[in-house]
Amino acid sequence: MTGAAVHPLFSPWGRFGLYSYFIDAPEPAIVDTGIASSPAKGLIPALEALGRSIEEVRWILLTHGHIDHLGGAKALWELTGGKAKVVIHAADAPLLRSRQVHVEDYVNGRSRYLKDPGGAENQARTAQAVISGEMEPAVLLQGGETLSLGGDVTVSVHHVPGHTPGSVAYVLDGQDAVFTGDAVQIHGAANRFPGYTDPNAYRASLEYLRDEVRPQRLYLGHPYRGADGEPNGVELDRERARRALQESLDLEARIRNSMSDAGLQDGPEDVDSVYFPFARVAADLGYTSDPTLEPSPFFTTLDGYRTQLNLLS
Ligand SMILES: [Zn+2]
């Protein structure tokens, strides 16, 4: 097979660099859409710079349901004249269908730690502003599918839950170019902490990507930081992809060990810490960034361990 070129399409959002990817296939695809403003401000100019137009796009492949990946989906779909198929895993599809589900995820998860009485209202406001519209996907994934992008270009779908229940990796077959969205967190992006709701699934997905998928090129959703604290870039070659997967696994193991250690339960003197009830875990891991900055991966992730390790006291 000849292979399809891949072009990153950048759109900024506050502290975050959002990355979508254009797959130059007979039926062109865009992987992830940024937020509501990204198609107009980021994707269209970037496509025009390539001499291409948004009307050509026939596939909108979403790696997962977070606002900074699907916020632009409805707007992008409309810009294709409704000709593109929007694709997402069934487990994250509720996040495409409803802004309110994003608020519920916040309320049922990290909000418990944030001591922010206006948090739910802020989430609702953000979802309103940043998600361009609610919609039903054209294709609901389970994992294991092969999508034809025309000619001999195919993309296979691998379910890699952990960051979210419906995270997927799209693999451009024959060239083993792999789009993982946020499923490979290394040392986190702007918040400097890896974010995942299901630690066991995150670990299993990383091992699966390392041992079975074995990317020749790995395309990430954000410029994640490596173990040295420096951003890695978003397009990694085979060796750097292997290192990113291993560093992600190594940090997962460190966090797991910290959380497992019964000696790390916070005492009464820790109640006022912004890291409470994980002040001793933060100290053990050397985590000194603001844990309350949304999307608060520190609390999302540690709440996941708290549940899975039965530390609910
Ligand atoms: Zn995400």
Short mmCIF file of C-alpha atoms and ligand atoms in Angstrom, two decimals:
data_model
loop_
_atom_site.label_atom_id
_atom_site.label_comp_id
_atom_site.label_asym_id
_atom_site.label_seq_id
_atom_site.Cartn_x
_atom_site.Cartn_y
_atom_site.Cartn_z
CA MET A 1 0.00 0.00 0.00
CA THR A 2 1.08 3.57 -0.64
CA GLY A 3 0.27 5.10 2.73
CA ALA A 4 -1.58 8.28 3.62
CA ALA A 5 0.15 11.48 4.74
CA VAL A 6 -0.68 12.82 8.19
CA HIS A 7 -0.66 16.54 9.01
CA PRO A 8 -1.08 18.00 12.51
CA LEU A 9 -3.64 20.83 12.82
CA PHE A 10 -3.04 23.03 15.85
CA SER A 11 -5.53 25.16 17.75
CA PRO A 12 -4.75 26.81 21.08
CA TRP A 13 -7.04 26.99 24.12
CA GLY A 14 -5.81 28.81 27.23
CA ARG A 15 -2.99 26.79 28.79
CA PHE A 16 -3.61 23.95 26.34
CA GLY A 17 -2.29 23.19 22.89
CA LEU A 18 -4.99 21.19 21.09
CA TYR A 19 -3.94 18.90 18.26
CA SER A 20 -6.11 17.46 15.53
CA TYR A 21 -4.73 15.45 12.61
CA PHE A 22 -5.61 15.46 8.92
CA ILE A 23 -5.29 12.06 7.26
CA ASP A 24 -4.86 12.64 3.55
CA ALA A 25 -6.80 9.62 2.28
CA PRO A 26 -9.20 9.36 -0.72
CA GLU A 27 -11.90 10.00 1.91
CA PRO A 28 -10.00 12.48 4.10
CA ALA A 29 -10.32 12.20 7.88
CA ILE A 30 -9.74 14.53 10.78
CA VAL A 31 -8.85 12.98 14.14
CA ASP A 32 -10.28 15.09 17.00
CA THR A 33 -11.76 18.54 16.62
CA GLY A 34 -10.56 20.80 19.44
CA ILE A 35 -13.21 23.11 20.92
CA ALA A 36 -16.11 25.02 19.35
CA SER A 37 -13.87 27.74 17.90
CA SER A 38 -11.17 25.37 16.63
CA PRO A 39 -12.65 24.50 13.19
CA ALA A 40 -12.89 28.18 12.18
CA LYS A 41 -9.79 29.47 13.96
CA GLY A 42 -7.43 26.50 13.77
CA LEU A 43 -8.50 23.74 11.37
CA ILE A 44 -9.67 25.76 8.35
CA PRO A 45 -6.55 27.98 8.14
CA ALA A 46 -4.30 24.96 8.67
CA LEU A 47 -6.07 23.00 5.91
CA GLU A 48 -5.92 25.99 3.58
CA ALA A 49 -2.18 26.22 4.20
CA LEU A 50 -2.02 22.62 2.93
CA GLY A 51 -4.04 23.61 -0.14
CA ARG A 52 -7.03 21.63 1.11
CA SER A 53 -10.52 22.51 2.23
CA ILE A 54 -12.79 21.41 5.02
CA GLU A 55 -15.57 20.44 2.57
CA GLU A 56 -13.44 17.50 1.46
CA VAL A 57 -13.41 15.89 4.90
CA ARG A 58 -15.47 12.67 5.04
CA TRP A 59 -14.56 11.31 8.47
CA ILE A 60 -14.41 12.93 11.91
CA LEU A 61 -12.69 10.39 14.16
CA LEU A 62 -12.98 11.20 17.86
CA THR A 63 -10.47 9.56 20.19
CA HIS A 64 -12.67 10.19 23.25
CA GLY A 65 -15.39 12.38 24.71
CA HIS A 66 -13.57 15.24 26.45
CA ILE A 67 -14.60 18.79 25.52
CA ASP A 68 -11.22 19.72 24.04
CA HIS A 69 -11.49 16.80 21.57
CA LEU A 70 -15.17 16.77 20.62
CA GLY A 71 -16.12 20.41 21.29
CA GLY A 72 -15.63 21.30 17.63
CA ALA A 73 -17.34 18.17 16.22
CA LYS A 74 -20.77 19.61 15.42
CA ALA A 75 -19.28 22.81 13.93
CA LEU A 76 -16.80 20.81 11.84
CA TRP A 77 -19.53 18.42 10.68
CA GLU A 78 -21.67 21.37 9.58
CA LEU A 79 -18.70 22.87 7.71
CA THR A 80 -18.43 19.63 5.71
CA GLY A 81 -22.05 20.13 4.66
CA GLY A 82 -23.04 17.21 6.85
CA LYS A 83 -21.03 14.88 4.60
CA ALA A 84 -18.53 13.67 7.21
CA LYS A 85 -19.29 10.70 9.44
CA VAL A 86 -18.72 11.44 13.12
CA VAL A 87 -17.24 8.42 14.89
CA ILE A 88 -16.88 7.78 18.64
CA HIS A 89 -16.77 4.80 21.02
CA ALA A 90 -20.17 3.87 22.49
CA ALA A 91 -18.93 4.37 26.06
CA ASP A 92 -18.06 8.06 25.39
CA ALA A 93 -20.97 8.78 23.02
CA PRO A 94 -23.15 10.24 25.82
CA LEU A 95 -20.56 13.07 26.01
CA LEU A 96 -21.27 13.89 22.34
CA ARG A 97 -25.02 13.66 22.78
CA SER A 98 -25.31 15.88 25.84
CA ARG A 99 -23.44 18.79 27.42
CA GLN A 100 -25.08 17.93 30.72
CA VAL A 101 -23.18 14.61 30.89
CA HIS A 102 -19.93 16.60 31.17
CA VAL A 103 -21.33 18.41 34.21
CA GLU A 104 -22.45 15.09 35.75
CA ASP A 105 -18.96 13.60 35.25
CA TYR A 106 -17.52 16.55 37.15
CA VAL A 107 -20.08 16.37 39.96
CA ASN A 108 -19.70 12.59 40.39
CA GLY A 109 -15.89 12.68 40.27
CA ARG A 110 -13.37 15.39 41.04
CA SER A 111 -15.86 17.96 42.42
CA ARG A 112 -15.80 16.09 45.74
CA TYR A 113 -12.25 17.32 46.34
CA LEU A 114 -12.37 20.84 44.96
CA LYS A 115 -14.32 22.72 47.65
CA ASP A 116 -15.80 24.91 44.92
CA PRO A 117 -19.51 25.58 45.46
CA GLY A 118 -19.86 27.20 42.01
CA GLY A 119 -18.04 24.36 40.26
CA ALA A 120 -21.07 22.72 38.62
CA GLU A 121 -22.31 26.06 37.26
CA ASN A 122 -18.85 26.80 35.87
CA GLN A 123 -18.79 23.40 34.19
CA ALA A 124 -22.20 24.03 32.64
CA ARG A 125 -21.03 27.43 31.36
CA THR A 126 -17.86 25.95 29.92
CA ALA A 127 -19.76 23.09 28.24
CA GLN A 128 -22.13 25.62 26.70
CA ALA A 129 -19.32 27.81 25.36
CA VAL A 130 -16.79 25.18 24.33
CA ILE A 131 -19.01 22.45 22.82
CA SER A 132 -20.36 23.59 19.46
CA GLY A 133 -23.44 21.38 19.61
CA GLU A 134 -24.98 18.12 20.80
CA MET A 135 -25.32 15.39 18.18
CA GLU A 136 -25.77 11.70 17.48
CA PRO A 137 -22.66 10.03 16.00
CA ALA A 138 -22.94 8.31 12.62
CA VAL A 139 -20.78 5.40 13.78
CA LEU A 140 -20.69 3.96 17.30
CA LEU A 141 -17.53 1.97 18.01
CA GLN A 142 -16.89 -0.97 20.30
CA GLY A 143 -13.25 -1.56 19.27
CA GLY A 144 -12.06 -4.07 16.67
CA GLU A 145 -13.60 -2.29 13.66
CA THR A 146 -11.82 -1.46 10.42
CA LEU A 147 -12.89 1.78 8.70
CA SER A 148 -12.23 2.26 5.00
CA LEU A 149 -11.05 5.76 4.06
CA GLY A 150 -11.28 4.92 0.35
CA GLY A 151 -8.76 3.29 -1.98
CA ASP A 152 -6.57 0.96 0.04
CA VAL A 153 -6.44 3.20 3.12
CA THR A 154 -7.93 1.63 6.24
CA VAL A 155 -7.95 2.59 9.89
CA SER A 156 -8.36 -0.03 12.59
CA VAL A 157 -9.93 0.80 15.93
CA HIS A 158 -8.49 -0.36 19.25
CA HIS A 159 -10.33 0.20 22.52
CA VAL A 160 -7.84 1.66 25.03
CA PRO A 161 -9.93 2.67 28.07
CA GLY A 162 -8.53 4.30 31.20
CA HIS A 163 -8.28 8.01 30.45
CA THR A 164 -12.01 7.72 29.71
CA PRO A 165 -14.16 4.57 29.39
CA GLY A 166 -14.51 5.08 25.63
CA SER A 167 -10.96 6.07 24.66
CA VAL A 168 -9.80 4.50 21.39
CA ALA A 169 -6.60 4.39 19.35
CA TYR A 170 -6.96 4.71 15.59
CA VAL A 171 -4.25 2.85 13.67
CA LEU A 172 -3.49 3.73 10.07
CA ASP A 173 -2.98 0.21 8.77
CA GLY A 174 0.22 -0.71 6.97
CA GLN A 175 2.17 2.23 8.37
CA ASP A 176 1.38 1.64 12.07
CA ALA A 177 0.73 5.32 12.63
CA VAL A 178 -1.28 5.46 15.85
CA PHE A 179 -3.54 8.25 17.12
CA THR A 180 -4.14 7.91 20.84
CA GLY A 181 -5.72 11.22 21.86
CA ASP A 182 -5.13 11.32 25.62
CA ALA A 183 -4.72 7.57 26.25
CA VAL A 184 -0.93 7.98 26.69
CA GLN A 185 -0.40 10.68 29.32
CA ILE A 186 3.33 10.34 30.13
CA HIS A 187 3.74 12.97 32.90
CA GLY A 188 0.65 14.98 31.95
CA ALA A 189 0.24 18.14 29.91
CA ALA A 190 -0.52 21.62 31.28
CA ASN A 191 -1.39 20.25 34.75
CA ARG A 192 1.79 18.15 35.01
CA PHE A 193 -0.12 15.09 36.26
CA PRO A 194 -1.48 12.18 34.21
CA GLY A 195 -5.29 12.02 34.14
CA TYR A 196 -7.31 8.79 34.03
CA THR A 197 -10.50 7.63 35.70
CA ASP A 198 -9.68 3.88 35.69
CA PRO A 199 -6.09 3.11 36.74
CA ASN A 200 -6.24 -0.64 36.02
CA ALA A 201 -7.63 -0.08 32.54
CA TYR A 202 -5.09 2.71 31.87
CA ARG A 203 -2.25 0.35 32.75
CA ALA A 204 -3.65 -2.51 30.63
CA SER A 205 -4.16 -0.16 27.65
CA LEU A 206 -0.58 1.15 27.86
CA GLU A 207 0.77 -2.42 27.96
CA TYR A 208 -1.44 -3.34 25.00
CA LEU A 209 -0.16 -0.36 22.99
CA ARG A 210 3.45 -1.16 23.90
CA ASP A 211 3.31 -4.93 23.32
CA GLU A 212 0.62 -5.47 20.64
CA VAL A 213 0.08 -2.25 18.68
CA ARG A 214 3.76 -1.18 18.74
CA PRO A 215 3.45 2.22 17.02
CA GLN A 216 5.91 3.20 14.31
CA ARG A 217 4.62 6.73 14.82
CA LEU A 218 2.54 7.95 17.73
CA TYR A 219 0.33 11.04 17.44
CA LEU A 220 -0.74 12.56 20.77
CA GLY A 221 -3.60 14.91 21.66
CA HIS A 222 -1.39 17.36 23.58
CA PRO A 223 2.35 17.98 24.02
CA TYR A 224 2.72 15.77 27.09
CA ARG A 225 5.70 16.15 29.36
CA GLY A 226 8.28 13.43 29.74
CA ALA A 227 9.95 12.23 32.93
CA ASP A 228 12.36 15.17 32.64
CA GLY A 229 9.40 17.63 32.80
CA GLU A 230 9.92 18.82 29.22
CA PRO A 231 7.14 18.65 26.59
CA ASN A 232 7.74 15.76 24.20
CA GLY A 233 6.07 17.13 21.10
CA VAL A 234 3.03 15.41 19.64
CA GLU A 235 4.53 13.30 16.82
CA LEU A 236 6.80 10.62 18.18
CA ASP A 237 8.92 8.20 16.18
CA ARG A 238 9.12 4.51 17.10
CA GLU A 239 11.81 4.87 19.75
CA ARG A 240 10.27 7.94 21.41
CA ALA A 241 6.82 6.29 21.29
CA ARG A 242 8.24 3.27 23.11
CA ARG A 243 9.81 5.55 25.70
CA ALA A 244 6.58 7.53 26.14
CA LEU A 245 4.63 4.33 26.78
CA GLN A 246 7.24 3.06 29.23
CA GLU A 247 7.44 6.38 31.11
CA SER A 248 3.64 6.41 31.32
CA LEU A 249 3.71 2.91 32.82
CA ASP A 250 6.55 3.80 35.21
CA LEU A 251 4.69 6.83 36.56
CA GLU A 252 1.46 4.81 36.87
CA ALA A 253 3.37 2.31 39.02
CA ARG A 254 4.81 5.08 41.22
CA ILE A 255 1.40 6.63 41.79
CA ARG A 256 -0.09 3.19 42.53
CA ASN A 257 2.64 2.48 45.08
CA SER A 258 2.11 5.84 46.76
CA MET A 259 -1.61 5.27 46.97
CA SER A 260 -1.20 1.68 48.22
CA ASP A 261 1.03 2.68 51.10
CA ALA A 262 -1.21 2.83 54.14
CA GLY A 263 1.28 5.23 55.75
CA LEU A 264 0.28 7.88 53.22
CA GLN A 265 -3.22 8.47 54.57
CA ASP A 266 -3.63 12.14 55.43
CA GLY A 267 -3.91 13.12 59.08
CA PRO A 268 -5.89 15.96 60.69
CA GLU A 269 -2.98 18.36 60.07
CA ASP A 270 -3.43 17.89 56.31
CA VAL A 271 -7.08 18.94 56.12
CA ASP A 272 -6.29 22.47 54.93
CA SER A 273 -3.92 21.32 52.18
CA VAL A 274 -5.10 21.93 48.59
CA TYR A 275 -4.06 18.31 47.96
CA PHE A 276 -6.27 16.89 50.75
CA PRO A 277 -7.03 13.98 51.15
CA PHE A 278 -3.93 13.13 49.11
CA ALA A 279 -1.43 15.59 50.64
CA ARG A 280 1.00 12.83 51.57
CA VAL A 281 0.73 11.25 48.15
CA ALA A 282 1.48 14.64 46.54
CA ALA A 283 4.52 15.06 48.82
CA ASP A 284 5.70 11.51 48.11
CA LEU A 285 5.41 12.07 44.34
CA GLY A 286 6.94 15.56 44.53
CA TYR A 287 3.81 17.04 42.92
CA THR A 288 3.77 20.79 43.58
CA SER A 289 1.48 22.16 40.82
CA ASP A 290 -2.00 23.55 41.50
CA PRO A 291 -4.22 20.45 41.74
CA THR A 292 -7.44 22.45 41.42
CA LEU A 293 -6.87 23.78 37.88
CA GLU A 294 -9.39 22.17 35.58
CA PRO A 295 -9.55 19.41 34.47
CA SER A 296 -7.85 18.50 37.78
CA PRO A 297 -6.14 15.29 36.69
CA PHE A 298 -4.59 14.94 40.17
CA PHE A 299 -8.00 14.43 41.79
CA THR A 300 -9.53 12.53 38.87
CA THR A 301 -6.72 9.99 38.89
CA LEU A 302 -6.30 9.59 42.64
CA ASP A 303 -10.06 9.17 43.07
CA GLY A 304 -9.75 6.27 40.62
CA TYR A 305 -7.11 4.57 42.77
CA ARG A 306 -9.06 5.29 45.92
CA THR A 307 -11.97 3.33 44.49
CA GLN A 308 -9.95 0.48 42.95
CA LEU A 309 -7.65 0.01 45.95
CA ASN A 310 -10.61 0.10 48.35
CA LEU A 311 -9.23 3.09 50.23
CA LEU A 312 -12.75 4.44 50.78
CA SER A 313 -12.72 5.40 54.42
ZN ZN B 1 -9.01 13.90 27.49
#
